[in-house]
Amino acid sequence: MFKTIKEESMQAEIVEKKSKFIANIFYVQTSEQAEEIINRINKKYYDARHNCYAYSIQNANKSIKRFSDDGEPSGTAGAPILNIIEKNNISNILVIVTRYFGGILLGTGGLVRAYSEATIKALDKVTYVKEECGMELSVTVNYSDFENLKYFCKKNNIYIINTHYENFVECTIEVNNEEKDKLIANNDKNNFKILNYKVIKEKNIRKNIEN
């Protein structure tokens, strides 16, 4: 389990000595997805001097961390962005900071501060959630048990993706392994009976961080 962001994207902007720094944050799950977004941002801000980035991805016990200064002096852009990500213990995140040069050199220290501040300002706008390995699960119950199933899901912060009503009620839900075991226990405490269930696919799931 690790911390990530709830929003699919977020943006913030700062100005430092006439240079404009635009920080774009994205939720990503793979390096391929991150690289695709980087290419898209490069095309969007084609007239910018630099599009520097860093991303941190955690999947299936594998960690990937990469960054780029995109022409800025080594260690003044991508690494500071990644440092902010790591200090906040965030995974599955891509941060791209675009710089429009304002005609005044900032120096190495000024660049580090500017790229860091732009990243921090964007992160201040996001909501953090926890992400863990889980699955989409199809669950079938009688109509008489559906309200109790919904109550169970709400109480345990389990997301119901969709519901189909036919002879029985079939729900697609997101659960982690512990929640799956608890859900299909079919004990009296749950006040409902699972008629049938099957794993649709394994996936990472995001849940609110409880205070």
GROMACS .gro file of C-alpha atoms in nm:
model
  211
    1MET     CA    1   0.000   0.000   0.000
    2PHE     CA    2   0.125   0.349  -0.082
    3LYS     CA    3   0.013   0.711  -0.112
    4THR     CA    4  -0.090   0.863  -0.444
    5ILE     CA    5  -0.321   1.137  -0.575
    6LYS     CA    6  -0.696   1.121  -0.625
    7GLU     CA    7  -0.715   1.363  -0.917
    8GLU     CA    8  -0.625   1.248  -1.267
    9SER     CA    9  -0.446   1.581  -1.324
   10MET     CA   10  -0.374   1.915  -1.157
   11GLN     CA   11  -0.198   2.237  -1.256
   12ALA     CA   12  -0.030   2.531  -1.082
   13GLU     CA   13   0.184   2.821  -1.197
   14ILE     CA   14   0.451   3.050  -1.051
   15VAL     CA   15   0.657   3.337  -1.192
   16GLU     CA   16   1.021   3.383  -1.092
   17LYS     CA   17   1.211   3.682  -1.233
   18LYS     CA   18   0.983   3.696  -1.538
   19SER     CA   19   1.022   3.321  -1.609
   20LYS     CA   20   0.690   3.137  -1.599
   21PHE     CA   21   0.687   2.786  -1.448
   22ILE     CA   22   0.377   2.574  -1.517
   23ALA     CA   23   0.354   2.255  -1.311
   24ASN     CA   24   0.126   1.979  -1.441
   25ILE     CA   25   0.064   1.676  -1.221
   26PHE     CA   26  -0.079   1.348  -1.350
   27TYR     CA   27  -0.183   1.017  -1.197
   28VAL     CA   28  -0.005   0.735  -1.385
   29GLN     CA   29   0.029   0.359  -1.338
   30THR     CA   30   0.296   0.270  -1.597
   31SER     CA   31   0.608   0.425  -1.745
   32GLU     CA   32   0.451   0.392  -2.090
   33GLN     CA   33   0.158   0.602  -1.976
   34ALA     CA   34   0.397   0.860  -1.827
   35GLU     CA   35   0.603   0.884  -2.146
   36GLU     CA   36   0.288   0.926  -2.355
   37ILE     CA   37   0.179   1.220  -2.138
   38ILE     CA   38   0.528   1.373  -2.154
   39ASN     CA   39   0.513   1.362  -2.535
   40ARG     CA   40   0.170   1.522  -2.527
   41ILE     CA   41   0.289   1.803  -2.299
   42ASN     CA   42   0.594   1.861  -2.520
   43LYS     CA   43   0.358   1.915  -2.813
   44LYS     CA   44   0.121   2.135  -2.614
   45TYR     CA   45   0.401   2.360  -2.487
   46TYR     CA   46   0.615   2.335  -2.799
   47ASP     CA   47   0.721   2.699  -2.768
   48ALA     CA   48   0.852   2.664  -2.410
   49ARG     CA   49   1.223   2.663  -2.331
   50HIS     CA   50   1.209   2.352  -2.111
   51ASN     CA   51   0.965   2.073  -2.016
   52CYS     CA   52   1.131   1.909  -1.716
   53TYR     CA   53   0.977   1.613  -1.540
   54ALA     CA   54   0.999   1.339  -1.281
   55TYR     CA   55   0.782   1.038  -1.212
   56SER     CA   56   0.758   0.765  -0.953
   57ILE     CA   57   0.564   0.445  -1.024
   58GLN     CA   58   0.493   0.151  -0.792
   59ASN     CA   59   0.335  -0.163  -0.934
   60ALA     CA   60   0.355  -0.531  -0.847
   61ASN     CA   61   0.638  -0.470  -0.600
   62LYS     CA   62   0.838  -0.293  -0.873
   63SER     CA   63   0.947   0.068  -0.836
   64ILE     CA   64   1.035   0.297  -1.130
   65LYS     CA   65   1.175   0.648  -1.083
   66ARG     CA   66   1.293   0.871  -1.368
   67PHE     CA   67   1.356   1.240  -1.428
   68SER     CA   68   1.481   1.480  -1.694
   69ASP     CA   69   1.631   1.831  -1.681
   70ASP     CA   70   1.543   1.883  -2.050
   71GLY     CA   71   1.835   2.114  -2.118
   72GLU     CA   72   1.850   2.290  -1.782
   73PRO     CA   73   2.183   2.261  -1.594
   74SER     CA   74   2.225   1.909  -1.456
   75GLY     CA   75   2.049   1.855  -1.125
   76THR     CA   76   1.853   2.181  -1.126
   77ALA     CA   77   1.511   2.066  -1.248
   78GLY     CA   78   1.420   1.696  -1.276
   79ALA     CA   79   1.604   1.589  -0.961
   80PRO     CA   80   1.447   1.861  -0.742
   81ILE     CA   81   1.102   1.765  -0.872
   82LEU     CA   82   1.168   1.400  -0.787
   83ASN     CA   83   1.302   1.504  -0.447
   84ILE     CA   84   0.971   1.673  -0.364
   85ILE     CA   85   0.782   1.362  -0.476
   86GLU     CA   86   0.999   1.140  -0.256
   87LYS     CA   87   0.980   1.373   0.046
   88ASN     CA   88   0.602   1.346   0.029
   89ASN     CA   89   0.615   0.966  -0.020
   90ILE     CA   90   0.399   0.978  -0.335
   91SER     CA   91   0.387   0.701  -0.596
   92ASN     CA   92   0.213   0.662  -0.932
   93ILE     CA   93   0.262   1.028  -1.008
   94LEU     CA   94   0.412   1.229  -1.293
   95VAL     CA   95   0.511   1.594  -1.251
   96ILE     CA   96   0.605   1.804  -1.554
   97VAL     CA   97   0.720   2.162  -1.500
   98THR     CA   98   0.726   2.377  -1.813
   99ARG     CA   99   0.944   2.689  -1.819
  100TYR     CA  100   0.893   2.991  -2.037
  101PHE     CA  101   1.219   3.187  -2.014
  102GLY     CA  102   1.176   3.547  -1.906
  103GLY     CA  103   1.517   3.676  -2.011
  104ILE     CA  104   1.681   3.671  -1.668
  105LEU     CA  105   1.916   3.389  -1.565
  106LEU     CA  106   1.821   3.236  -1.231
  107GLY     CA  107   2.141   3.048  -1.150
  108THR     CA  108   2.151   2.691  -1.025
  109GLY     CA  109   2.009   2.774  -0.682
  110GLY     CA  110   1.730   2.982  -0.831
  111LEU     CA  111   1.637   2.706  -1.073
  112VAL     CA  112   1.621   2.445  -0.797
  113ARG     CA  113   1.397   2.671  -0.590
  114ALA     CA  114   1.169   2.759  -0.882
  115TYR     CA  115   1.113   2.400  -1.000
  116SER     CA  116   1.062   2.288  -0.639
  117GLU     CA  117   0.817   2.568  -0.559
  118ALA     CA  118   0.612   2.504  -0.873
  119THR     CA  119   0.588   2.136  -0.783
  120ILE     CA  120   0.491   2.211  -0.422
  121LYS     CA  121   0.224   2.460  -0.530
  122ALA     CA  122   0.062   2.200  -0.757
  123LEU     CA  123   0.081   1.929  -0.489
  124ASP     CA  124  -0.089   2.163  -0.242
  125LYS     CA  125  -0.400   2.146  -0.462
  126VAL     CA  126  -0.437   1.765  -0.478
  127THR     CA  127  -0.616   1.517  -0.253
  128TYR     CA  128  -0.413   1.220  -0.134
  129VAL     CA  129  -0.546   0.866  -0.132
  130LYS     CA  130  -0.400   0.524  -0.059
  131GLU     CA  131  -0.344   0.276  -0.340
  132GLU     CA  132  -0.310  -0.098  -0.304
  133CYS     CA  133  -0.332  -0.421  -0.501
  134GLY     CA  134  -0.688  -0.534  -0.552
  135MET     CA  135  -0.941  -0.651  -0.808
  136GLU     CA  136  -1.274  -0.596  -0.976
  137LEU     CA  137  -1.514  -0.853  -0.834
  138SER     CA  138  -1.856  -0.953  -0.967
  139VAL     CA  139  -2.097  -1.034  -0.683
  140THR     CA  140  -2.451  -1.175  -0.716
  141VAL     CA  141  -2.715  -1.146  -0.442
  142ASN     CA  142  -3.092  -1.173  -0.403
  143TYR     CA  143  -3.295  -0.853  -0.422
  144SER     CA  144  -3.377  -0.894  -0.053
  145ASP     CA  145  -3.005  -0.880   0.032
  146PHE     CA  146  -2.906  -0.590  -0.192
  147GLU     CA  147  -2.962  -0.309   0.060
  148ASN     CA  148  -2.752  -0.491   0.319
  149LEU     CA  149  -2.477  -0.542   0.061
  150LYS     CA  150  -2.482  -0.170  -0.023
  151TYR     CA  151  -2.464  -0.082   0.346
  152PHE     CA  152  -2.169  -0.317   0.392
  153CYS     CA  153  -1.985  -0.159   0.099
  154LYS     CA  154  -2.049   0.195   0.221
  155LYS     CA  155  -1.939   0.110   0.575
  156ASN     CA  156  -1.617  -0.051   0.453
  157ASN     CA  157  -1.533   0.213   0.188
  158ILE     CA  158  -1.586  -0.037  -0.096
  159TYR     CA  159  -1.669   0.121  -0.431
  160ILE     CA  160  -1.958  -0.024  -0.635
  161ILE     CA  161  -1.867   0.034  -1.001
  162ASN     CA  162  -2.199  -0.071  -1.153
  163THR     CA  163  -2.513  -0.272  -1.082
  164HIS     CA  164  -2.728  -0.493  -1.308
  165TYR     CA  165  -3.085  -0.593  -1.220
  166GLU     CA  166  -3.222  -0.916  -1.367
  167ASN     CA  167  -3.341  -1.228  -1.185
  168PHE     CA  168  -3.080  -1.139  -0.925
  169VAL     CA  169  -2.873  -0.829  -0.852
  170GLU     CA  170  -2.520  -0.841  -0.988
  171CYS     CA  171  -2.270  -0.578  -0.872
  172THR     CA  172  -1.918  -0.505  -0.990
  173ILE     CA  173  -1.707  -0.377  -0.702
  174GLU     CA  174  -1.347  -0.285  -0.623
  175VAL     CA  175  -1.190  -0.469  -0.329
  176ASN     CA  176  -0.851  -0.561  -0.190
  177ASN     CA  177  -0.776  -0.919  -0.084
  178GLU     CA  178  -0.878  -0.863   0.278
  179GLU     CA  179  -1.207  -0.702   0.177
  180LYS     CA  180  -1.279  -0.985  -0.065
  181ASP     CA  181  -1.239  -1.245   0.210
  182LYS     CA  182  -1.459  -1.040   0.443
  183LEU     CA  183  -1.724  -0.988   0.177
  184ILE     CA  184  -1.768  -1.350   0.073
  185ALA     CA  185  -1.762  -1.489   0.425
  186ASN     CA  186  -2.144  -1.522   0.413
  187ASN     CA  187  -2.164  -1.508   0.791
  188ASP     CA  188  -2.459  -1.378   0.991
  189LYS     CA  189  -2.274  -1.058   1.075
  190ASN     CA  190  -2.293  -0.943   0.713
  191ASN     CA  191  -2.672  -0.993   0.700
  192PHE     CA  192  -2.660  -1.095   0.335
  193LYS     CA  193  -2.569  -1.401   0.132
  194ILE     CA  194  -2.342  -1.405  -0.172
  195LEU     CA  195  -2.495  -1.637  -0.432
  196ASN     CA  196  -2.203  -1.620  -0.673
  197TYR     CA  197  -1.882  -1.425  -0.723
  198LYS     CA  198  -1.593  -1.414  -0.968
  199VAL     CA  199  -1.279  -1.208  -1.016
  200ILE     CA  200  -1.311  -0.998  -1.332
  201LYS     CA  201  -0.956  -0.863  -1.329
  202GLU     CA  202  -0.676  -0.770  -1.093
  203LYS     CA  203  -0.602  -0.398  -1.063
  204ASN     CA  204  -0.464  -0.134  -0.831
  205ILE     CA  205  -0.739   0.045  -0.640
  206ARG     CA  206  -0.742   0.386  -0.472
  207LYS     CA  207  -0.921   0.455  -0.144
  208ASN     CA  208  -0.962   0.760   0.076
  209ILE     CA  209  -0.712   0.800   0.357
  210GLU     CA  210  -0.898   0.781   0.687
  211ASN     CA  211  -0.820   1.056   0.936
   0.00000   0.00000   0.00000
